[in-house]
């Protein structure tokens, strides 16, 4: 029996050994027991073995508060709560930050400064030093291992004890941090062991805690782990653990606190040990399972089948002054097929700034309208909504299509009229801002929802708009592209179209950095360009907390610039202006009546004026990388060589420098997104919080992309074969999933 369980649990942890002991007791005397008792014994044995192989997660215990853990003193409870640790589960995941290798005695000659080592040697001299530290003299013990000498030094000691124990000639083991003082190697207050059989091991080092010796934390954590770790159970079924070579969760956590002697310390310290891999896999796996479930649920809904008749599409395509790029044709095909299916479309269109997503949005719009449905396009800002509206008006002017613009700026009377038109089905296309998701807005037959710059909206907002139709098709667009593999895995519940080809004739924008002291040089460059008839953007950062102050800066600067460029027409554009004012200025700029547009970041997204080919960005150090790229994307849309001049004060942070370097080096939005991911970390950029994803506790989307791919593959495979996780194999998996996703899994829409 022992060998059987040994086979089942090859690397048994102490608590498992404890169970093995039970098991042995249970089956002792089995041969001579009466039948009834035999059966009892067998049942008991089976349940113990099951537990050994796959303990179930015990949520009531895991989620109980620190007060229910008798091993913790009130002082420890306070310490942990300060660290954000509130439950037993949190505590089990209080992991060492690094590991020290104490598996071998170190030769004294090989010790590097500030290394933590274990050394065994013979005592050469021992005694009180004539040197005082404070009121006391030091006690020093020098040992030798034949390769060199090492001293242990004590500030606090009992003289009698020291003299009795540290007799020259005796063998002793010292361990601790070695400092070099000139040629002398010293450990202050070494850990001492006389026993030759000292346990050589990998020692976990926990985050430092004020007023607590590292050893105390270590000892406490060891006791906690031994007593409780198995309550974690494991969400992964055996088949999966075997396929991906993973340990059970409880075992992984156990070994992270208590590494077995044969594991690589380097891997432990780089977070790449098999145990780290298990934790990361589970992180991703739960995320991807949730996405797979949502996708499955969505794809099983009955949607509307929208098939183009080309009644409008054909004349529309003919009226365009250009032909579609191959990328646009491909994506149009993808959208068309998706919309024709009776399953609802749920598609993300990723394309760099200026790649021509708008045309695709309009083509999708026409498919829906040809089929007799209404379309809603939602944009994050008024300027953008207005621009989409103007664009659509211009491009669709020869078609019998009625469209409306809905923003919060409208007067209540106008609003009511539009509401009524939407409800009665008079408007086929409604373009707007958040105003679209107001309660009063009701559609007669909403068949397609398009959301531009999707990362600007929360899940709930998107869901609200979608709910105004009956499972309409959904197309979300983003100009913040992320690397393909990441997009595939991250947006596991969306189909993805990627527009990776720019319209022909685009030249990369030439980007340069100027210090504030060289401002005059920038102005001279502008003058030269203005003389050639080029239009110019000058952009100011507007940071919300100090909006008024910043606005003043933009306004003051505007006055200065008016004087400097007195022979040209300037205009100021900012978010606090009335909608009509903004619209008027944009129209004047588009038609060439304004030469210089001084603007805050209201122009960041989507504004499209091809003949404006020079942009100056003031305080470029204050912008994020994605924002800089978006801003720069406003130029380089025509045939002229475009320029982007970044102005900054002399003093900027190194992070800002790295951002500027990245933006100067490339025009490729995908590369910039990668740099951004590197510089900022994924959480913020991917908007995972906003998208309603559960938090990743150990895994990193970028560094651990290989594990992410495996976890995604496994998750989608499982949901394809057992969408409700009904197999008994997945019993604990389902319970983990509920734990991690909670309510979030219920939201039908993701983005
Ligand atoms: P974005 O992807 O940033 O939304 P837009 O849809 O605004 O890009 O397109 C940018 C510019 O490229 C627009 O002026 C648009 O008219 C133009 N454009 C789009 N598709 C093509 C094409 N196939 N050939 C030439 N120009 C195009
Ligand atoms: Mg756009």
Coordinates of C-alpha atoms in Angstrom, one line a residue, residues 54-633:
X54 CA -6.9 15.5 -5.4
X55 CA -8.1 17.4 -2.3
X56 CA -11.1 19.5 -2.8
X57 CA -10.8 23.3 -2.2
X58 CA -12.4 24.2 1.1
X59 CA -13.7 27.6 0.5
X60 CA -15.3 28.2 4.0
X61 CA -11.9 27.6 5.5
X62 CA -9.9 29.4 2.8
X63 CA -12.0 32.5 3.0
X64 CA -12.1 32.6 6.8
X65 CA -10.5 35.6 8.4
X66 CA -7.1 35.8 10.1
X67 CA -8.9 35.7 13.5
X68 CA -9.8 32.1 12.9
X69 CA -6.1 31.1 12.5
X70 CA -4.9 30.2 16.0
X71 CA -1.2 30.1 14.9
X72 CA -1.4 33.9 14.4
X73 CA -0.8 36.2 17.4
X74 CA -2.7 39.6 17.3
X75 CA 0.5 41.2 16.3
X76 CA 0.9 39.0 13.3
X77 CA -2.7 39.6 12.3
X78 CA -2.1 43.3 12.4
X79 CA 1.1 42.9 10.3
X80 CA -0.7 40.8 7.7
X81 CA -3.7 43.0 7.4
X82 CA -1.4 46.0 6.8
X83 CA -0.1 44.0 3.9
X84 CA -3.6 43.5 2.4
X85 CA -3.8 39.9 3.7
X86 CA -7.2 39.2 5.1
X87 CA -8.0 35.6 4.6
X88 CA -6.3 32.3 5.0
X89 CA -6.2 32.1 1.2
X90 CA -4.4 35.4 1.0
X91 CA -2.0 34.2 3.6
X92 CA -1.1 30.9 1.8
X93 CA -0.2 33.1 -1.2
X94 CA 2.1 35.2 0.8
X95 CA 5.1 33.8 -1.1
X96 CA 8.8 34.2 -0.6
X97 CA 10.4 36.9 -2.8
X98 CA 13.5 34.9 -3.3
X99 CA 15.4 31.8 -2.3
X100 CA 18.8 31.2 -0.9
X101 CA 20.8 28.1 -1.8
X102 CA 21.9 26.4 1.5
X103 CA 22.3 23.0 0.0
X104 CA 26.0 22.9 0.0
X105 CA 28.7 24.0 2.4
X106 CA 30.6 26.9 0.8
X107 CA 34.4 26.9 0.7
X108 CA 35.5 30.0 2.5
X109 CA 37.8 31.0 -0.3
X110 CA 34.8 31.1 -2.7
X111 CA 32.6 33.4 -0.7
X112 CA 31.6 36.7 -2.4
X113 CA 30.8 39.8 -0.4
X114 CA 27.2 40.0 0.8
X115 CA 26.6 36.3 0.1
X116 CA 24.4 34.3 2.4
X117 CA 26.2 31.0 3.0
X118 CA 26.6 27.9 5.1
X119 CA 30.1 27.1 6.1
X120 CA 31.6 24.3 8.2
X121 CA 35.0 24.6 9.8
X122 CA 37.2 24.1 12.9
X123 CA 37.4 26.8 15.6
X124 CA 40.8 28.3 15.6
X125 CA 40.5 31.1 18.2
X126 CA 37.6 32.3 20.3
X127 CA 37.4 35.1 22.8
X128 CA 36.4 38.6 23.8
X129 CA 37.8 41.4 21.7
X130 CA 39.4 44.4 23.2
X131 CA 37.1 46.5 21.0
X132 CA 33.9 48.0 22.4
X133 CA 30.6 48.3 20.6
X134 CA 28.6 50.7 22.7
X135 CA 29.0 49.5 26.3
X136 CA 29.9 46.0 25.5
X137 CA 32.9 44.2 24.1
X138 CA 32.6 42.0 21.1
X139 CA 32.9 38.2 21.1
X140 CA 34.7 36.7 18.2
X141 CA 35.0 33.2 16.9
X142 CA 37.3 32.4 13.9
X143 CA 36.9 29.2 12.0
X144 CA 38.9 27.6 9.2
X145 CA 37.8 25.0 6.6
X146 CA 41.3 24.6 5.2
X147 CA 40.6 27.0 2.3
X148 CA 40.4 30.2 4.4
X149 CA 39.2 31.8 7.6
X150 CA 35.8 33.2 8.6
X151 CA 34.8 35.1 11.7
X152 CA 31.6 35.0 13.6
X153 CA 31.0 38.2 15.7
X154 CA 28.5 38.7 18.5
X155 CA 27.4 41.9 20.2
X156 CA 25.0 40.2 22.5
X157 CA 26.1 37.1 24.3
X158 CA 26.5 35.3 27.5
X159 CA 30.2 35.1 28.2
X160 CA 30.0 31.9 30.2
X161 CA 28.1 30.1 27.5
X162 CA 30.3 31.3 24.7
X163 CA 33.5 30.3 26.5
X164 CA 32.1 26.8 27.2
X165 CA 30.8 26.1 23.8
X166 CA 33.2 27.7 21.3
X167 CA 36.3 25.8 22.3
X168 CA 39.2 25.8 19.7
X169 CA 39.4 22.6 17.8
X170 CA 35.7 22.0 17.8
X171 CA 33.8 21.7 14.5
X172 CA 30.9 24.1 13.9
X173 CA 28.6 25.3 11.2
X174 CA 28.0 29.0 10.6
X175 CA 25.4 30.4 8.3
X176 CA 24.4 33.9 7.5
X177 CA 25.3 37.0 5.5
X178 CA 29.0 37.5 5.0
X179 CA 30.5 40.9 5.0
X180 CA 34.0 41.7 3.9
X181 CA 36.1 44.0 6.0
X182 CA 39.3 44.4 4.0
X183 CA 40.6 40.9 3.8
X184 CA 38.5 39.7 6.7
X185 CA 35.2 37.8 6.1
X186 CA 32.7 38.2 8.9
X187 CA 29.2 37.1 9.8
X188 CA 27.4 39.0 12.5
X189 CA 25.4 36.8 14.8
X190 CA 25.7 33.7 12.6
X191 CA 23.2 30.9 12.9
X192 CA 25.2 28.2 14.7
X193 CA 24.9 24.5 14.4
X194 CA 27.2 21.8 15.9
X195 CA 25.6 19.0 14.2
X196 CA 27.3 17.6 11.2
X197 CA 23.8 16.5 10.0
X198 CA 22.7 20.1 9.6
X199 CA 19.7 20.3 7.2
X200 CA 21.0 21.6 3.9
X201 CA 18.1 23.1 2.0
X202 CA 16.8 25.9 -0.1
X203 CA 15.8 28.7 2.2
X204 CA 12.8 30.8 1.3
X205 CA 13.1 34.5 2.0
X206 CA 9.9 36.4 2.6
X207 CA 9.2 40.1 2.2
X208 CA 10.9 42.1 4.9
X209 CA 8.7 43.0 7.9
X210 CA 9.7 45.8 10.3
X211 CA 10.7 44.5 13.7
X212 CA 10.5 40.9 12.7
X213 CA 13.5 38.6 12.1
X214 CA 13.4 36.9 8.7
X215 CA 13.7 33.6 10.6
X216 CA 10.5 34.3 12.5
X217 CA 8.5 35.0 9.4
X218 CA 9.9 31.8 7.8
X219 CA 9.1 29.7 10.8
X220 CA 5.5 31.0 11.0
X221 CA 4.9 30.5 7.3
X222 CA 6.2 27.0 7.5
X223 CA 3.8 26.1 10.3
X224 CA 0.9 27.8 8.4
X225 CA 1.6 25.9 5.3
X226 CA 2.0 22.6 6.9
X227 CA -1.3 23.0 8.6
X228 CA -3.4 24.6 5.9
X229 CA -2.0 24.3 2.4
X230 CA -4.1 21.3 1.3
X231 CA -7.3 23.2 1.8
X232 CA -6.4 25.0 -1.5
X233 CA -7.2 21.8 -3.4
X234 CA -6.6 22.0 -7.1
X235 CA -8.8 23.2 -9.9
X236 CA -6.9 21.2 -12.5
X237 CA -8.0 17.7 -13.4
X238 CA -5.3 15.0 -13.5
X239 CA -5.5 14.7 -17.3
X240 CA -4.6 18.4 -17.8
X241 CA -1.9 18.3 -15.2
X242 CA -0.3 15.5 -17.0
X243 CA -0.6 17.0 -20.5
X244 CA 0.9 20.3 -19.4
X245 CA 3.3 18.9 -16.8
X246 CA 1.8 20.8 -13.9
X247 CA 1.6 20.1 -10.2
X248 CA -1.6 20.2 -8.2
X249 CA -2.2 23.7 -7.0
X250 CA -1.8 22.9 -3.3
X251 CA 1.5 21.1 -4.0
X252 CA 2.8 24.0 -6.0
X253 CA 2.1 26.5 -3.2
X254 CA 3.5 24.1 -0.7
X255 CA 6.8 23.8 -2.6
X256 CA 7.1 27.5 -3.2
X257 CA 7.2 27.9 0.6
X258 CA 9.2 24.7 1.1
X259 CA 11.2 23.9 -2.0
X260 CA 12.4 20.3 -2.4
X261 CA 16.1 19.9 -2.4
X262 CA 16.4 19.0 -6.1
X263 CA 14.8 22.0 -7.6
X264 CA 16.7 24.8 -9.4
X265 CA 17.3 27.8 -7.3
X266 CA 17.8 29.9 -10.4
X267 CA 14.4 28.9 -11.7
X268 CA 12.8 29.7 -8.3
X269 CA 14.4 33.1 -8.3
X270 CA 13.3 33.8 -11.8
X271 CA 9.7 32.8 -11.3
X272 CA 10.1 30.0 -13.8
X273 CA 10.1 26.9 -11.5
X274 CA 7.5 24.3 -12.2
X275 CA 5.5 25.6 -9.2
X276 CA 5.5 29.1 -10.6
X277 CA 4.4 27.7 -13.9
X278 CA 1.4 26.0 -12.2
X279 CA 0.2 29.1 -10.5
X280 CA 0.5 31.2 -13.7
X281 CA -1.2 28.5 -15.7
X282 CA -4.1 28.5 -13.3
X283 CA -4.4 32.2 -13.5
X284 CA -4.6 32.3 -17.3
X285 CA -6.7 29.1 -17.4
X286 CA -9.4 30.6 -15.2
X287 CA -9.4 33.8 -17.3
X288 CA -9.6 32.0 -20.6
X289 CA -12.2 29.6 -19.4
X290 CA -14.4 32.5 -18.5
X291 CA -13.8 34.0 -21.9
X292 CA -14.6 30.7 -23.6
X293 CA -17.8 30.4 -21.7
X294 CA -18.9 33.9 -22.7
X295 CA -18.0 33.4 -26.3
X296 CA -19.9 30.1 -26.4
X297 CA -23.0 31.7 -24.7
X298 CA -22.9 34.5 -27.2
X299 CA -22.5 32.4 -30.2
X300 CA -25.4 30.2 -29.3
X301 CA -27.8 33.1 -29.2
X302 CA -30.1 33.5 -32.2
X303 CA -29.0 36.6 -34.0
X304 CA -30.1 38.4 -37.1
X305 CA -28.9 37.4 -40.5
X306 CA -28.0 40.5 -42.4
X307 CA -27.2 39.9 -46.1
X308 CA -26.2 42.7 -48.5
X309 CA -28.2 43.4 -51.6
X310 CA -25.5 45.8 -52.8
X311 CA -28.3 48.3 -53.6
X312 CA -26.3 50.9 -51.6
X313 CA -22.9 49.3 -51.3
X314 CA -22.2 49.3 -55.0
X315 CA -22.9 53.0 -55.6
X316 CA -21.1 53.8 -52.4
X317 CA -17.9 52.0 -53.4
X318 CA -18.1 53.6 -56.8
X319 CA -18.4 57.1 -55.3
X320 CA -15.2 56.7 -53.2
X321 CA -12.2 58.6 -54.6
X322 CA -10.0 55.5 -54.0
X323 CA -10.3 51.8 -54.1
X324 CA -10.2 49.6 -51.0
X325 CA -6.8 48.2 -49.9
X326 CA -6.4 44.5 -49.9
X327 CA -6.6 44.6 -46.1
X328 CA -9.9 46.5 -46.2
X329 CA -11.3 44.0 -48.8
X330 CA -10.3 41.1 -46.6
X331 CA -11.9 42.6 -43.5
X332 CA -15.0 43.5 -45.4
X333 CA -15.3 39.8 -46.4
X334 CA -14.9 38.8 -42.8
X335 CA -17.6 41.2 -41.6
X336 CA -19.9 40.3 -44.4
X337 CA -19.8 36.6 -43.7
X338 CA -20.2 37.2 -40.0
X339 CA -23.2 39.5 -40.4
X340 CA -24.9 37.0 -42.9
X341 CA -24.8 34.3 -40.3
X342 CA -27.7 33.9 -38.0
X343 CA -25.3 33.9 -35.0
X344 CA -24.7 37.4 -33.7
X345 CA -21.5 39.0 -34.8
X346 CA -19.1 40.0 -32.1
X347 CA -16.1 41.3 -33.8
X348 CA -13.1 43.5 -32.9
X349 CA -11.5 45.4 -35.7
X350 CA -7.9 46.4 -34.8
X351 CA -6.2 48.8 -37.1
X352 CA -3.5 51.4 -36.7
X353 CA -4.4 55.1 -36.7
X354 CA -5.2 56.1 -40.3
X355 CA -5.5 52.6 -41.6
X356 CA -9.1 53.3 -42.9
X357 CA -11.4 51.7 -40.4
X358 CA -14.1 54.3 -41.0
X359 CA -14.9 53.0 -44.5
X360 CA -15.4 49.5 -43.1
X361 CA -17.7 50.8 -40.4
X362 CA -19.8 52.5 -43.2
X363 CA -19.8 49.3 -45.3
X364 CA -21.1 47.3 -42.4
X365 CA -23.6 50.0 -41.8
X366 CA -24.9 49.7 -45.4
X367 CA -25.2 45.9 -45.1
X368 CA -27.6 46.4 -42.1
X369 CA -29.5 49.2 -43.8
X370 CA -29.9 47.3 -47.0
X371 CA -31.5 44.5 -44.9
X372 CA -33.9 47.0 -43.4
X373 CA -32.3 47.5 -40.0
X374 CA -31.1 50.5 -38.0
X375 CA -27.4 51.2 -37.1
X376 CA -25.9 53.0 -34.1
X377 CA -22.3 54.2 -34.1
X378 CA -21.0 55.3 -30.8
X379 CA -17.8 57.4 -30.4
X380 CA -16.1 58.5 -27.2
X381 CA -16.0 62.3 -27.8
X382 CA -18.2 64.8 -29.4
X383 CA -15.6 65.9 -31.9
X384 CA -15.3 62.4 -33.1
X385 CA -19.0 61.8 -33.2
X386 CA -19.4 64.9 -35.2
X387 CA -16.7 64.0 -37.5
X388 CA -18.2 60.6 -38.1
X389 CA -21.5 62.3 -38.8
X390 CA -20.0 64.7 -41.3
X391 CA -18.0 62.0 -43.0
X392 CA -21.1 59.8 -43.2
X393 CA -23.2 62.7 -44.5
X394 CA -20.6 63.4 -47.2
X395 CA -20.0 59.9 -48.2
X396 CA -23.6 58.8 -48.2
X397 CA -25.1 62.0 -49.7
X398 CA -26.2 60.3 -52.9
X399 CA -28.0 57.5 -51.1
X400 CA -31.6 57.7 -49.6
X401 CA -30.4 57.2 -46.1
X402 CA -31.5 59.4 -43.2
X403 CA -29.0 59.9 -40.4
X404 CA -29.0 61.7 -37.1
X405 CA -26.4 63.0 -34.7
X406 CA -27.1 62.5 -31.1
X407 CA -24.9 64.3 -28.5
X408 CA -25.6 65.6 -25.0
X409 CA -25.2 69.2 -26.4
X410 CA -28.6 69.0 -28.0
X411 CA -31.5 71.0 -26.7
X412 CA -34.2 69.0 -25.1
X413 CA -36.6 69.7 -28.0
X414 CA -34.2 68.7 -30.7
X415 CA -33.4 65.6 -28.6
X416 CA -37.1 64.6 -28.4
X417 CA -37.5 65.0 -32.1
X418 CA -34.5 62.7 -32.7
X419 CA -35.7 60.2 -30.1
X420 CA -39.0 60.0 -31.9
X421 CA -37.3 59.6 -35.3
X422 CA -35.2 56.8 -34.0
X423 CA -38.2 55.1 -32.4
X424 CA -40.3 55.4 -35.5
X425 CA -37.5 54.1 -37.7
X426 CA -37.2 57.4 -39.6
X427 CA -33.5 57.4 -39.0
X428 CA -31.5 54.5 -40.4
X429 CA -28.2 55.6 -39.0
X430 CA -27.7 57.3 -35.6
X431 CA -24.2 58.5 -34.7
X432 CA -23.5 59.8 -31.2
X433 CA -21.6 59.9 -28.0
X434 CA -22.7 58.4 -24.6
X435 CA -25.9 60.3 -25.3
X436 CA -26.9 57.2 -27.3
X437 CA -27.2 55.0 -24.2
X438 CA -29.6 57.3 -22.4
X439 CA -32.8 55.8 -21.3
X440 CA -35.0 57.7 -23.7
X441 CA -33.3 56.4 -26.8
X442 CA -35.3 53.5 -28.2
X443 CA -34.8 51.9 -31.6
X444 CA -37.4 50.5 -33.9
X445 CA -35.1 47.8 -35.4
X446 CA -31.5 48.1 -34.2
X447 CA -29.5 45.5 -36.2
X448 CA -25.9 46.7 -35.9
X449 CA -23.9 48.4 -33.2
X450 CA -20.6 49.9 -34.0
X451 CA -18.3 51.2 -31.2
X452 CA -15.3 53.3 -32.1
X453 CA -12.2 53.4 -29.9
X454 CA -13.7 50.7 -27.8
X455 CA -11.1 51.0 -25.0
X456 CA -12.7 54.3 -24.0
X457 CA -15.9 52.7 -23.0
X458 CA -16.6 50.3 -20.1
X459 CA -18.3 46.9 -20.5
X460 CA -21.5 48.2 -19.0
X461 CA -21.8 51.1 -21.5
X462 CA -21.3 48.8 -24.4
X463 CA -23.8 46.3 -23.1
X464 CA -26.4 49.1 -22.6
X465 CA -26.2 50.1 -26.2
X466 CA -26.3 46.5 -27.4
X467 CA -29.4 45.9 -25.2
X468 CA -31.3 48.5 -27.2
X469 CA -31.6 45.9 -30.0
X470 CA -32.4 42.2 -29.9
X471 CA -29.0 40.5 -30.2
X472 CA -27.8 43.0 -32.8
X473 CA -24.4 42.4 -34.5
X474 CA -21.6 44.2 -32.8
X475 CA -18.5 45.6 -34.3
X476 CA -16.0 47.3 -32.0
X477 CA -13.0 49.2 -33.4
X478 CA -9.8 50.2 -31.8
X479 CA -6.7 52.1 -32.9
X480 CA -4.7 50.9 -30.0
X481 CA -3.6 47.7 -31.5
X482 CA -1.9 45.0 -29.5
X483 CA 0.3 42.2 -30.8
X484 CA -1.7 39.6 -32.6
X485 CA -0.9 36.7 -30.3
X486 CA -1.9 38.8 -27.3
X487 CA -5.1 40.0 -29.0
X488 CA -6.1 36.4 -29.8
X489 CA -5.6 35.3 -26.3
X490 CA -6.8 38.3 -24.5
X491 CA -10.0 38.9 -26.4
X492 CA -10.7 35.2 -26.3
X493 CA -14.4 35.9 -26.7
X494 CA -14.3 38.1 -29.8
X495 CA -13.5 37.4 -33.4
X496 CA -10.7 39.6 -34.5
X497 CA -10.1 41.4 -37.8
X498 CA -6.7 43.1 -38.2
X499 CA -6.2 45.9 -40.7
X500 CA -2.4 45.8 -41.0
X501 CA -2.1 47.6 -44.3
X502 CA -2.1 51.4 -44.7
X503 CA -3.7 53.1 -47.7
X504 CA -1.2 53.6 -50.4
X505 CA 1.1 56.6 -50.6
X506 CA 1.4 57.1 -46.9
X507 CA 4.9 58.2 -45.9
X508 CA 6.0 57.7 -42.3
X509 CA 5.7 60.9 -40.3
X510 CA 9.1 62.3 -39.5
X511 CA 9.4 62.8 -35.8
X512 CA 11.9 65.0 -34.0
X513 CA 12.5 66.1 -30.5
X514 CA 13.4 69.6 -29.4
X515 CA 14.2 71.1 -26.1
X516 CA 12.4 74.1 -24.8
X517 CA 15.5 76.3 -25.5
X518 CA 15.3 75.5 -29.2
X519 CA 11.7 76.7 -29.5
X520 CA 12.7 79.4 -31.9
X521 CA 14.1 76.7 -34.3
X522 CA 10.7 75.0 -34.2
X523 CA 8.9 78.3 -35.0
X524 CA 11.2 78.9 -38.0
X525 CA 10.4 75.5 -39.3
X526 CA 6.7 76.2 -38.9
X527 CA 7.1 79.5 -40.8
X528 CA 8.8 77.7 -43.7
X529 CA 6.0 75.1 -43.9
X530 CA 3.2 77.7 -43.5
X531 CA 4.7 79.6 -46.4
X532 CA 4.3 76.4 -48.5
X533 CA 0.6 76.4 -47.6
X534 CA 0.8 73.6 -45.1
X535 CA -1.6 73.6 -42.2
X536 CA -0.4 73.0 -38.7
X537 CA -1.6 71.6 -35.4
X538 CA -0.1 72.8 -32.1
X539 CA -1.2 70.5 -29.3
X540 CA -1.3 71.1 -25.5
X541 CA -1.7 68.5 -22.9
X542 CA -4.8 68.9 -20.8
X543 CA -4.7 67.1 -17.6
X544 CA -8.0 66.7 -15.9
X545 CA -7.0 67.6 -12.3
X546 CA -5.7 71.0 -13.3
X547 CA -7.9 71.5 -16.3
X548 CA -8.4 75.2 -15.7
X549 CA -4.8 75.9 -15.1
X550 CA -3.7 74.0 -18.2
X551 CA -6.4 75.6 -20.3
X552 CA -5.0 79.0 -19.2
X553 CA -1.6 77.8 -20.5
X554 CA -3.1 76.9 -23.8
X555 CA -5.0 80.2 -24.0
X556 CA -1.9 82.2 -23.1
X557 CA 0.2 80.4 -25.6
X558 CA -2.5 80.9 -28.2
X559 CA -2.2 84.7 -27.6
X560 CA 1.6 84.6 -27.9
X561 CA 1.4 82.5 -31.1
X562 CA -1.1 84.9 -32.6
X563 CA 1.5 87.6 -32.3
X564 CA 4.4 85.4 -33.5
X565 CA 2.5 84.2 -36.6
X566 CA 0.5 87.4 -37.2
X567 CA 0.2 87.0 -40.9
X568 CA -1.6 83.6 -40.5
X569 CA -5.0 82.6 -39.2
X570 CA -5.1 80.9 -35.9
X571 CA -7.8 79.3 -33.9
X572 CA -8.1 77.7 -30.4
X573 CA -9.9 74.5 -29.9
X574 CA -10.6 72.9 -26.5
X575 CA -13.0 70.6 -24.7
X576 CA -14.9 73.3 -22.9
X577 CA -16.2 75.0 -26.0
X578 CA -19.7 74.6 -27.2
X579 CA -20.3 72.0 -29.7
X580 CA -21.3 74.4 -32.5
X581 CA -18.1 76.4 -31.9
X582 CA -16.0 73.3 -32.1
X583 CA -17.7 72.1 -35.1
X584 CA -17.4 75.5 -36.8
X585 CA -13.6 75.6 -36.1
X586 CA -13.1 72.1 -37.4
X587 CA -15.0 72.9 -40.5
X588 CA -12.9 76.1 -41.1
X589 CA -9.7 74.1 -40.5
X590 CA -10.8 71.3 -42.9
X591 CA -11.7 73.8 -45.6
X592 CA -8.3 75.5 -45.2
X593 CA -9.5 78.8 -43.7
X594 CA -7.5 78.3 -40.6
X595 CA -3.7 77.8 -40.9
X596 CA -2.8 77.0 -37.3
X597 CA -5.0 75.0 -35.0
X598 CA -4.0 75.4 -31.4
X599 CA -5.7 72.5 -29.6
X600 CA -5.9 70.5 -26.5
X601 CA -6.1 66.8 -26.8
X602 CA -9.7 67.0 -28.0
X603 CA -8.2 66.2 -31.4
X604 CA -6.5 63.1 -30.1
X605 CA -8.9 60.6 -31.6
X606 CA -10.0 60.2 -35.1
X607 CA -9.8 63.8 -36.4
X608 CA -9.1 63.6 -40.1
X609 CA -7.8 66.6 -42.1
X610 CA -5.4 65.3 -44.8
X611 CA -3.8 68.6 -45.8
X612 CA -2.6 69.3 -42.3
X613 CA 0.8 67.7 -42.3
X614 CA 2.7 69.3 -39.4
X615 CA 2.1 68.9 -35.7
X616 CA 3.9 70.4 -32.8
X617 CA 3.3 68.6 -29.4
X618 CA 4.0 70.8 -26.5
X619 CA 5.1 69.1 -23.2
X620 CA 5.4 65.9 -25.1
X621 CA 6.9 64.4 -21.9
X622 CA 3.4 64.4 -20.3
X623 CA 1.8 62.2 -22.9
X624 CA 1.6 58.5 -22.8
X625 CA 3.0 56.5 -25.7
X626 CA -0.4 55.5 -27.1
X627 CA -1.6 59.1 -26.9
X628 CA 1.5 60.4 -28.7
X629 CA 0.9 57.9 -31.4
X630 CA -2.8 58.8 -31.7
X631 CA -2.0 62.5 -31.8
X632 CA 0.7 62.0 -34.4
X633 CA -1.7 59.9 -36.4

